PDB file of C-alpha atoms in Angstrom:
ATOM      1  CA  UNK A   1     -81.327  16.487  26.570  1.00 48.00           C
ATOM      2  CA  UNK A   2     -78.477  14.025  27.112  1.00 50.00           C
ATOM      3  CA  UNK A   3     -80.187  11.614  24.735  1.00 52.00           C
ATOM      4  CA  UNK A   4     -80.357  14.395  22.161  1.00 50.00           C
ATOM      5  CA  UNK A   5     -76.626  15.132  22.300  1.00 48.00           C
ATOM      6  CA  UNK A   6     -75.710  11.441  22.310  1.00 51.00           C
ATOM      7  CA  UNK A   7     -77.681  11.033  19.100  1.00 53.00           C
ATOM      8  CA  UNK A   8     -75.989  14.063  17.556  1.00 52.00           C
ATOM      9  CA  UNK A   9     -72.541  12.653  18.336  1.00 50.00           C
ATOM     10  CA  UNK A  10     -73.536   9.296  16.849  1.00 52.00           C
ATOM     11  CA  UNK A  11     -74.780  11.043  13.740  1.00 52.00           C
ATOM     12  CA  UNK A  12     -71.602  13.105  13.403  1.00 51.00           C
ATOM     13  CA  UNK A  13     -69.494   9.936  13.493  1.00 50.00           C
ATOM     14  CA  UNK A  14     -71.730   8.076  11.064  1.00 51.00           C
ATOM     15  CA  UNK A  15     -71.987  11.074   8.778  1.00 47.00           C
ATOM     16  CA  UNK A  16     -68.444  10.705   7.522  1.00 48.00           C
ATOM     17  CA  UNK A  17     -69.403   7.364   5.971  1.00 48.00           C
ATOM     18  CA  UNK A  18     -72.314   8.632   3.899  1.00 50.00           C
ATOM     19  CA  UNK A  19     -72.762  12.370   3.887  1.00 60.00           C
ATOM     20  CA  UNK A  20     -72.100  15.482   1.905  1.00 80.00           C
ATOM     21  CA  UNK A  21     -70.210  18.358   3.501  1.00 89.00           C
ATOM     22  CA  UNK A  22     -70.845  21.772   2.001  1.00 93.00           C
ATOM     23  CA  UNK A  23     -68.886  24.940   2.719  1.00 96.00           C
ATOM     24  CA  UNK A  24     -70.751  28.110   1.763  1.00 97.00           C
ATOM     25  CA  UNK A  25     -69.474  31.668   1.685  1.00 98.00           C
ATOM     26  CA  UNK A  26     -71.521  34.723   0.738  1.00 98.00           C
ATOM     27  CA  UNK A  27     -69.802  38.098   0.424  1.00 98.00           C
ATOM     28  CA  UNK A  28     -71.503  41.490   0.428  1.00 97.00           C
ATOM     29  CA  UNK A  29     -70.212  44.659  -1.248  1.00 95.00           C
ATOM     30  CA  UNK A  30     -68.680  45.938   2.009  1.00 95.00           C
ATOM     31  CA  UNK A  31     -66.735  42.706   2.626  1.00 95.00           C
ATOM     32  CA  UNK A  32     -69.092  41.361   5.267  1.00 97.00           C
ATOM     33  CA  UNK A  33     -70.927  38.103   4.777  1.00 97.00           C
ATOM     34  CA  UNK A  34     -71.829  34.655   6.047  1.00 97.00           C
ATOM     35  CA  UNK A  35     -69.876  31.415   6.426  1.00 97.00           C
ATOM     36  CA  UNK A  36     -71.658  28.090   6.860  1.00 96.00           C
ATOM     37  CA  UNK A  37     -70.483  24.470   6.818  1.00 93.00           C
ATOM     38  CA  UNK A  38     -73.409  22.072   6.417  1.00 91.00           C
ATOM     39  CA  UNK A  39     -73.393  18.311   6.973  1.00 85.00           C
ATOM     40  CA  UNK A  40     -76.169  16.627   4.976  1.00 82.00           C
ATOM     41  CA  UNK A  41     -76.874  13.252   6.548  1.00 73.00           C
ATOM     42  CA  UNK A  42     -80.181  12.441   4.914  1.00 74.00           C
ATOM     43  CA  UNK A  43     -78.755   9.185   3.566  1.00 68.00           C
ATOM     44  CA  UNK A  44     -78.264   7.738   7.030  1.00 62.00           C
ATOM     45  CA  UNK A  45     -81.779   8.491   8.297  1.00 61.00           C
ATOM     46  CA  UNK A  46     -82.924   4.968   7.491  1.00 55.00           C
ATOM     47  CA  UNK A  47     -79.859   3.532   9.271  1.00 59.00           C
ATOM     48  CA  UNK A  48     -80.765   5.368  12.449  1.00 57.00           C
ATOM     49  CA  UNK A  49     -84.205   3.749  12.548  1.00 55.00           C
ATOM     50  CA  UNK A  50     -86.481   4.897  15.342  1.00 50.00           C
ATOM     51  CA  UNK A  51     -83.689   6.760  17.161  1.00 51.00           C
ATOM     52  CA  UNK A  52     -84.789  10.036  15.610  1.00 48.00           C
ATOM     53  CA  UNK A  53     -88.232   9.621  17.143  1.00 50.00           C
ATOM     54  CA  UNK A  54     -86.670  10.320  20.525  1.00 50.00           C
ATOM     55  CA  UNK A  55     -85.843  13.912  19.544  1.00 49.00           C
ATOM     56  CA  UNK A  56     -88.432  16.456  20.457  1.00 50.00           C
ATOM     57  CA  UNK A  57     -89.781  18.644  23.256  1.00 48.00           C
ATOM     58  CA  UNK A  58     -90.221  15.593  25.475  1.00 49.00           C
ATOM     59  CA  UNK A  59     -86.464  15.017  25.340  1.00 50.00           C
ATOM     60  CA  UNK A  60     -85.971  17.610  28.082  1.00 48.00           C
ATOM     61  CA  UNK A  61     -87.440  15.188  30.621  1.00 50.00           C
ATOM     62  CA  UNK A  62     -85.140  13.405  33.037  1.00 48.00           C
ATOM     63  CA  UNK A  63     -83.076  10.747  31.253  1.00 49.00           C
ATOM     64  CA  UNK A  64     -83.165   8.374  34.206  1.00 49.00           C
ATOM     65  CA  UNK A  65     -86.806   7.459  33.639  1.00 51.00           C
ATOM     66  CA  UNK A  66     -87.575   3.760  33.304  1.00 50.00           C
ATOM     67  CA  UNK A  67     -85.925   2.813  30.003  1.00 48.00           C
ATOM     68  CA  UNK A  68     -87.975  -0.367  29.807  1.00 50.00           C
ATOM     69  CA  UNK A  69     -91.246   1.521  29.570  1.00 50.00           C
ATOM     70  CA  UNK A  70     -93.043   0.850  26.301  1.00 48.00           C
ATOM     71  CA  UNK A  71     -93.465   4.096  24.399  1.00 52.00           C
ATOM     72  CA  UNK A  72     -96.136   4.897  21.907  1.00 59.00           C
ATOM     73  CA  UNK A  73     -94.922   5.674  18.437  1.00 59.00           C
ATOM     74  CA  UNK A  74     -94.534   9.413  18.058  1.00 63.00           C
ATOM     75  CA  UNK A  75     -95.757  11.437  15.094  1.00 73.00           C
ATOM     76  CA  UNK A  76     -93.406  12.708  12.400  1.00 74.00           C
ATOM     77  CA  UNK A  77     -90.599  14.757  13.925  1.00 80.00           C
ATOM     78  CA  UNK A  78     -89.813  18.055  12.234  1.00 85.00           C
ATOM     79  CA  UNK A  79     -87.015  20.340  13.418  1.00 85.00           C
ATOM     80  CA  UNK A  80     -85.909  23.630  11.877  1.00 86.00           C
ATOM     81  CA  UNK A  81     -83.886  25.618  14.371  1.00 87.00           C
ATOM     82  CA  UNK A  82     -80.921  27.923  14.877  1.00 91.00           C
ATOM     83  CA  UNK A  83     -78.903  27.830  18.089  1.00 88.00           C
ATOM     84  CA  UNK A  84     -76.743  30.880  18.830  1.00 91.00           C
ATOM     85  CA  UNK A  85     -73.725  30.169  20.998  1.00 89.00           C
ATOM     86  CA  UNK A  86     -73.879  33.625  22.575  1.00 90.00           C
ATOM     87  CA  UNK A  87     -77.323  32.755  23.963  1.00 91.00           C
ATOM     88  CA  UNK A  88     -75.971  29.529  25.457  1.00 85.00           C
ATOM     89  CA  UNK A  89     -73.046  31.406  27.017  1.00 87.00           C
ATOM     90  CA  UNK A  90     -75.410  33.982  28.508  1.00 89.00           C
ATOM     91  CA  UNK A  91     -77.545  31.249  30.010  1.00 88.00           C
ATOM     92  CA  UNK A  92     -74.525  29.596  31.638  1.00 85.00           C
ATOM     93  CA  UNK A  93     -72.483  32.723  32.359  1.00 87.00           C
ATOM     94  CA  UNK A  94     -72.099  31.860  36.055  1.00 89.00           C
ATOM     95  CA  UNK A  95     -70.524  28.509  35.214  1.00 87.00           C
ATOM     96  CA  UNK A  96     -68.322  30.090  32.553  1.00 84.00           C
ATOM     97  CA  UNK A  97     -67.057  32.631  35.087  1.00 87.00           C
ATOM     98  CA  UNK A  98     -65.580  29.750  37.104  1.00 88.00           C
ATOM     99  CA  UNK A  99     -63.566  28.415  34.162  1.00 86.00           C
ATOM    100  CA  UNK A 100     -59.860  28.990  33.646  1.00 89.00           C
ATOM    101  CA  UNK A 101     -58.671  31.924  31.534  1.00 89.00           C
ATOM    102  CA  UNK A 102     -57.773  29.519  28.740  1.00 86.00           C
ATOM    103  CA  UNK A 103     -61.199  27.876  28.764  1.00 83.00           C
ATOM    104  CA  UNK A 104     -62.963  31.243  28.756  1.00 84.00           C
ATOM    105  CA  UNK A 105     -60.808  32.381  25.841  1.00 84.00           C
ATOM    106  CA  UNK A 106     -61.772  29.320  23.823  1.00 81.00           C
ATOM    107  CA  UNK A 107     -65.433  29.963  24.584  1.00 83.00           C
ATOM    108  CA  UNK A 108     -65.002  33.565  23.470  1.00 84.00           C
ATOM    109  CA  UNK A 109     -63.878  32.427  20.009  1.00 85.00           C
ATOM    110  CA  UNK A 110     -67.282  30.761  19.541  1.00 87.00           C
ATOM    111  CA  UNK A 111     -69.574  33.517  20.787  1.00 87.00           C
ATOM    112  CA  UNK A 112     -70.450  34.849  17.312  1.00 90.00           C
ATOM    113  CA  UNK A 113     -71.113  31.411  15.839  1.00 92.00           C
ATOM    114  CA  UNK A 114     -74.352  29.489  15.483  1.00 92.00           C
ATOM    115  CA  UNK A 115     -75.629  25.990  14.734  1.00 90.00           C
ATOM    116  CA  UNK A 116     -78.447  25.178  12.325  1.00 90.00           C
ATOM    117  CA  UNK A 117     -80.442  21.963  12.440  1.00 87.00           C
ATOM    118  CA  UNK A 118     -83.103  20.738  10.028  1.00 87.00           C
ATOM    119  CA  UNK A 119     -84.812  17.380  10.202  1.00 84.00           C
ATOM    120  CA  UNK A 120     -87.932  15.801   8.751  1.00 85.00           C
ATOM    121  CA  UNK A 121     -88.240  12.186   9.798  1.00 80.00           C
ATOM    122  CA  UNK A 122     -90.946  11.348   7.268  1.00 80.00           C
ATOM    123  CA  UNK A 123     -88.941  12.785   4.365  1.00 80.00           C
ATOM    124  CA  UNK A 124     -85.736  11.149   5.668  1.00 80.00           C
ATOM    125  CA  UNK A 125     -84.025  14.537   5.694  1.00 82.00           C
ATOM    126  CA  UNK A 126     -81.482  15.611   8.275  1.00 83.00           C
ATOM    127  CA  UNK A 127     -78.662  18.147   8.218  1.00 84.00           C
ATOM    128  CA  UNK A 128     -76.893  20.435  10.609  1.00 84.00           C
ATOM    129  CA  UNK A 129     -74.494  23.297  10.097  1.00 90.00           C
ATOM    130  CA  UNK A 130     -71.990  25.510  11.886  1.00 92.00           C
ATOM    131  CA  UNK A 131     -71.951  29.138  10.791  1.00 95.00           C
ATOM    132  CA  UNK A 132     -70.637  32.637  11.379  1.00 95.00           C
ATOM    133  CA  UNK A 133     -71.832  36.069  10.297  1.00 94.00           C
ATOM    134  CA  UNK A 134     -68.681  38.120   9.747  1.00 95.00           C
ATOM    135  CA  UNK A 135     -68.089  41.854   9.323  1.00 96.00           C
ATOM    136  CA  UNK A 136     -64.832  41.484   7.393  1.00 96.00           C
ATOM    137  CA  UNK A 137     -62.954  38.592   5.816  1.00 96.00           C
ATOM    138  CA  UNK A 138     -60.332  38.772   8.583  1.00 95.00           C
ATOM    139  CA  UNK A 139     -63.010  37.499  10.983  1.00 95.00           C
ATOM    140  CA  UNK A 140     -62.650  34.107   9.281  1.00 95.00           C
ATOM    141  CA  UNK A 141     -59.194  33.614  10.775  1.00 91.00           C
ATOM    142  CA  UNK A 142     -58.939  30.132  12.340  1.00 90.00           C
ATOM    143  CA  UNK A 143     -62.525  29.396  11.262  1.00 92.00           C
ATOM    144  CA  UNK A 144     -61.792  25.695  10.659  1.00 89.00           C
ATOM    145  CA  UNK A 145     -60.514  25.301  14.208  1.00 87.00           C
ATOM    146  CA  UNK A 146     -63.549  27.120  15.582  1.00 89.00           C
ATOM    147  CA  UNK A 147     -65.893  24.885  13.598  1.00 88.00           C
ATOM    148  CA  UNK A 148     -64.232  21.817  15.124  1.00 84.00           C
ATOM    149  CA  UNK A 149     -64.646  23.295  18.610  1.00 83.00           C
ATOM    150  CA  UNK A 150     -68.272  24.154  17.934  1.00 83.00           C
ATOM    151  CA  UNK A 151     -69.020  20.613  16.731  1.00 77.00           C
ATOM    152  CA  UNK A 152     -67.758  19.135  19.998  1.00 72.00           C
ATOM    153  CA  UNK A 153     -69.287  21.806  22.241  1.00 65.00           C
ATOM    154  CA  UNK A 154     -71.263  19.511  24.524  1.00 49.00           C
ATOM    155  CA  UNK A 155     -70.717  17.030  27.319  1.00 42.00           C
ATOM    156  CA  UNK A 156     -70.085  14.233  24.816  1.00 40.00           C
ATOM    157  CA  UNK A 157     -67.065  15.951  23.228  1.00 42.00           C
ATOM    158  CA  UNK A 158     -64.511  13.745  24.958  1.00 45.00           C
ATOM    159  CA  UNK A 159     -66.493  10.678  23.935  1.00 41.00           C
ATOM    160  CA  UNK A 160     -66.279  11.777  20.304  1.00 43.00           C
ATOM    161  CA  UNK A 161     -62.494  12.133  20.528  1.00 47.00           C
ATOM    162  CA  UNK A 162     -62.158   8.694  22.114  1.00 44.00           C
ATOM    163  CA  UNK A 163     -64.298   7.076  19.437  1.00 40.00           C
ATOM    164  CA  UNK A 164     -62.279   8.753  16.704  1.00 45.00           C
ATOM    165  CA  UNK A 165     -58.983   7.601  18.202  1.00 47.00           C
ATOM    166  CA  UNK A 166     -60.166   4.068  18.923  1.00 42.00           C
ATOM    167  CA  UNK A 167     -61.679   3.345  15.531  1.00 39.00           C
ATOM    168  CA  UNK A 168     -60.013   2.599  12.182  1.00 39.00           C
ATOM    169  CA  UNK A 169     -62.493   5.126  10.823  1.00 38.00           C
ATOM    170  CA  UNK A 170     -60.868   7.862  12.919  1.00 42.00           C
ATOM    171  CA  UNK A 171     -58.308   8.875  10.316  1.00 46.00           C
ATOM    172  CA  UNK A 172     -61.089   9.276   7.745  1.00 43.00           C
ATOM    173  CA  UNK A 173     -63.030  11.739   9.866  1.00 47.00           C
ATOM    174  CA  UNK A 174     -60.502  14.548   9.561  1.00 52.00           C
ATOM    175  CA  UNK A 175     -59.093  16.467  12.502  1.00 51.00           C
ATOM    176  CA  UNK A 176     -59.167  20.086  11.378  1.00 56.00           C
ATOM    177  CA  UNK A 177     -55.383  20.447  11.754  1.00 68.00           C
ATOM    178  CA  UNK A 178     -55.036  22.329   8.492  1.00 80.00           C
ATOM    179  CA  UNK A 179     -55.316  26.116   8.472  1.00 89.00           C
ATOM    180  CA  UNK A 180     -57.506  27.752   5.837  1.00 94.00           C
ATOM    181  CA  UNK A 181     -57.169  31.446   5.017  1.00 96.00           C
ATOM    182  CA  UNK A 182     -59.593  33.481   2.931  1.00 97.00           C
ATOM    183  CA  UNK A 183     -58.649  36.630   1.024  1.00 97.00           C
ATOM    184  CA  UNK A 184     -61.226  38.969  -0.527  1.00 97.00           C
ATOM    185  CA  UNK A 185     -60.172  42.101  -2.434  1.00 96.00           C
ATOM    186  CA  UNK A 186     -61.499  44.451  -5.117  1.00 95.00           C
ATOM    187  CA  UNK A 187     -60.030  42.271  -7.852  1.00 96.00           C
ATOM    188  CA  UNK A 188     -60.456  38.732  -6.597  1.00 97.00           C
ATOM    189  CA  UNK A 189     -60.672  36.046  -3.947  1.00 98.00           C
ATOM    190  CA  UNK A 190     -58.547  33.130  -2.807  1.00 98.00           C
ATOM    191  CA  UNK A 191     -58.908  30.183  -0.445  1.00 98.00           C
ATOM    192  CA  UNK A 192     -55.505  28.950   0.781  1.00 96.00           C
ATOM    193  CA  UNK A 193     -54.807  25.866   2.898  1.00 95.00           C
ATOM    194  CA  UNK A 194     -51.660  25.615   5.017  1.00 92.00           C
ATOM    195  CA  UNK A 195     -50.683  22.218   6.376  1.00 86.00           C
ATOM    196  CA  UNK A 196     -48.651  21.955   9.615  1.00 78.00           C
ATOM    197  CA  UNK A 197     -45.749  19.507   9.459  1.00 70.00           C
ATOM    198  CA  UNK A 198     -47.519  16.842  11.542  1.00 59.00           C
ATOM    199  CA  UNK A 199     -50.604  17.027   9.323  1.00 51.00           C
ATOM    200  CA  UNK A 200     -48.439  16.616   6.223  1.00 52.00           C
ATOM    201  CA  UNK A 201     -46.841  13.494   7.733  1.00 54.00           C
ATOM    202  CA  UNK A 202     -50.282  12.077   8.578  1.00 55.00           C
ATOM    203  CA  UNK A 203     -51.462  12.771   5.039  1.00 52.00           C
ATOM    204  CA  UNK A 204     -48.491  10.944   3.580  1.00 47.00           C
ATOM    205  CA  UNK A 205     -49.193   8.019   5.914  1.00 53.00           C
ATOM    206  CA  UNK A 206     -52.789   7.892   4.692  1.00 54.00           C
ATOM    207  CA  UNK A 207     -51.547   7.718   1.107  1.00 55.00           C
ATOM    208  CA  UNK A 208     -48.660   5.307   1.507  1.00 56.00           C
ATOM    209  CA  UNK A 209     -49.426   3.095   4.506  1.00 55.00           C
ATOM    210  CA  UNK A 210     -53.070   2.046   4.626  1.00 52.00           C
ATOM    211  CA  UNK A 211     -53.802  -0.101   7.652  1.00 50.00           C
ATOM    212  CA  UNK A 212     -55.529  -3.443   7.628  1.00 46.00           C
ATOM    213  CA  UNK A 213     -59.301  -3.001   7.591  1.00 43.00           C
ATOM    214  CA  UNK A 214     -59.143   0.510   6.113  1.00 50.00           C
ATOM    215  CA  UNK A 215     -60.296  -0.558   2.646  1.00 55.00           C
ATOM    216  CA  UNK A 216     -63.938  -0.904   3.649  1.00 51.00           C
ATOM    217  CA  UNK A 217     -64.037   2.624   5.076  1.00 50.00           C
ATOM    218  CA  UNK A 218     -62.239   4.020   2.042  1.00 55.00           C
ATOM    219  CA  UNK A 219     -64.742   2.379  -0.299  1.00 60.00           C
ATOM    220  CA  UNK A 220     -67.696   3.810   1.620  1.00 56.00           C
ATOM    221  CA  UNK A 221     -66.161   7.281   1.378  1.00 61.00           C
ATOM    222  CA  UNK A 222     -66.255   7.101  -2.410  1.00 66.00           C
ATOM    223  CA  UNK A 223     -69.817   8.391  -2.239  1.00 70.00           C
ATOM    224  CA  UNK A 224     -69.008  11.275   0.103  1.00 80.00           C
ATOM    225  CA  UNK A 225     -67.964  14.717  -1.056  1.00 88.00           C
ATOM    226  CA  UNK A 226     -66.775  18.050   0.300  1.00 92.00           C
ATOM    227  CA  UNK A 227     -68.253  20.813  -1.821  1.00 95.00           C
ATOM    228  CA  UNK A 228     -67.606  24.549  -1.807  1.00 97.00           C
ATOM    229  CA  UNK A 229     -69.960  27.300  -2.952  1.00 98.00           C
ATOM    230  CA  UNK A 230     -68.929  30.955  -2.903  1.00 99.00           C
ATOM    231  CA  UNK A 231     -71.078  33.936  -3.885  1.00 99.00           C
ATOM    232  CA  UNK A 232     -69.593  37.347  -4.642  1.00 98.00           C
ATOM    233  CA  UNK A 233     -71.066  40.812  -5.255  1.00 97.00           C
ATOM    234  CA  UNK A 234     -69.127  40.930  -8.546  1.00 97.00           C
ATOM    235  CA  UNK A 235     -69.124  38.775 -11.670  1.00 98.00           C
ATOM    236  CA  UNK A 236     -66.434  36.110 -11.976  1.00 98.00           C
ATOM    237  CA  UNK A 237     -63.931  36.353 -14.821  1.00 97.00           C
ATOM    238  CA  UNK A 238     -61.921  33.182 -14.151  1.00 97.00           C
ATOM    239  CA  UNK A 239     -61.068  30.575 -11.498  1.00 98.00           C
ATOM    240  CA  UNK A 240     -58.143  28.242 -10.843  1.00 98.00           C
ATOM    241  CA  UNK A 241     -60.417  25.185 -10.479  1.00 97.00           C
ATOM    242  CA  UNK A 242     -60.811  23.503 -13.855  1.00 92.00           C
ATOM    243  CA  UNK A 243     -64.213  21.872 -13.317  1.00 91.00           C
ATOM    244  CA  UNK A 244     -65.782  24.656 -11.262  1.00 97.00           C
ATOM    245  CA  UNK A 245     -69.357  25.644 -12.127  1.00 98.00           C
ATOM    246  CA  UNK A 246     -70.338  29.290 -12.529  1.00 98.00           C
ATOM    247  CA  UNK A 247     -73.933  30.412 -11.939  1.00 98.00           C
ATOM    248  CA  UNK A 248     -75.993  32.113 -14.654  1.00 97.00           C
ATOM    249  CA  UNK A 249     -75.524  35.531 -13.091  1.00 97.00           C
ATOM    250  CA  UNK A 250     -71.760  34.902 -13.011  1.00 97.00           C
ATOM    251  CA  UNK A 251     -71.443  35.630  -9.295  1.00 98.00           C
ATOM    252  CA  UNK A 252     -71.382  32.162  -7.703  1.00 98.00           C
ATOM    253  CA  UNK A 253     -68.719  29.484  -8.118  1.00 98.00           C
ATOM    254  CA  UNK A 254     -69.154  25.896  -6.914  1.00 98.00           C
ATOM    255  CA  UNK A 255     -67.034  22.746  -7.020  1.00 98.00           C
ATOM    256  CA  UNK A 256     -66.574  19.522  -5.056  1.00 96.00           C
ATOM    257  CA  UNK A 257     -63.895  16.992  -4.117  1.00 94.00           C
ATOM    258  CA  UNK A 258     -64.278  13.356  -3.100  1.00 90.00           C
ATOM    259  CA  UNK A 259     -63.912  13.073   0.686  1.00 85.00           C
ATOM    260  CA  UNK A 260     -61.122  10.490   0.552  1.00 84.00           C
ATOM    261  CA  UNK A 261     -59.182  12.645  -1.934  1.00 90.00           C
ATOM    262  CA  UNK A 262     -59.722  15.681   0.287  1.00 89.00           C
ATOM    263  CA  UNK A 263     -58.241  13.866   3.293  1.00 86.00           C
ATOM    264  CA  UNK A 264     -55.207  12.894   1.239  1.00 87.00           C
ATOM    265  CA  UNK A 265     -54.738  16.457  -0.014  1.00 92.00           C
ATOM    266  CA  UNK A 266     -56.863  19.193   1.653  1.00 92.00           C
ATOM    267  CA  UNK A 267     -55.360  21.726  -0.756  1.00 94.00           C
ATOM    268  CA  UNK A 268     -57.612  20.311  -3.484  1.00 96.00           C
ATOM    269  CA  UNK A 269     -60.288  22.645  -2.120  1.00 96.00           C
ATOM    270  CA  UNK A 270     -58.183  25.763  -2.646  1.00 97.00           C
ATOM    271  CA  UNK A 271     -59.221  28.227  -5.324  1.00 98.00           C
ATOM    272  CA  UNK A 272     -58.270  31.595  -6.799  1.00 98.00           C
ATOM    273  CA  UNK A 273     -60.949  33.764  -8.384  1.00 98.00           C
ATOM    274  CA  UNK A 274     -60.523  36.830 -10.582  1.00 98.00           C
ATOM    275  CA  UNK A 275     -63.389  39.309 -10.898  1.00 98.00           C
ATOM    276  CA  UNK A 276     -64.500  41.075 -14.050  1.00 96.00           C
ATOM    277  CA  UNK A 277     -63.658  44.758 -14.342  1.00 90.00           C
ATOM    278  CA  UNK A 278     -66.772  46.840 -13.826  1.00 74.00           C
TER     279      UNK A 278
END
């Protein structure tokens, strides 16, 4: 299992060089819905080589087995799973009970979230997502922060932070400092990003003071995008995003921003939507 999580952390770090991040929101008539951020890393499958062959049921064996043993090539690995954090917390409830109040509180913020994972080695397809089924739009408060916590929810979390801080690529991975609020009413919807002062300063530094060696990472990010797709129970009359695409039924809006541009100005993902009168 340790090998599995180590691979996931490696993939998360590599994914910001050549991946597509997609934020999806689906609203129901009563204001409930689903939120899911998906990281499509199919493009890096070939870069990972045979590493993905080590993922599978056999991965639960002890990791201290003789690493020099020659292994037979495994058949195509296919994974399509959903991991619910509440199930993990139930399984380790005794350990959680020994945590500090602060640690238990942070765990509590993740209990309704889940992780999706889909992989087909032969088709070079791999993506994972962090999601939440919400009862009302207010449940999305601090969702970006919770997603960041969920992504690092494993024993390799500290390693991820160290690698981010010690690499020139770190600043291009994003840190989730910005706060995103979602508002859903009878007449419309809005996605609003608020930047804390420190995050604003860091953004300005990214724009005005590129460090030596950053150019190569910036160039690689040109092919990476952060896209947003939102589905409503009502038809859309207008949006504030000029190049946004509207579905044929008029109920889904989608748009995307280059990853490097997003890091320079996270507010580029903000949108206001007005519904048609019915």
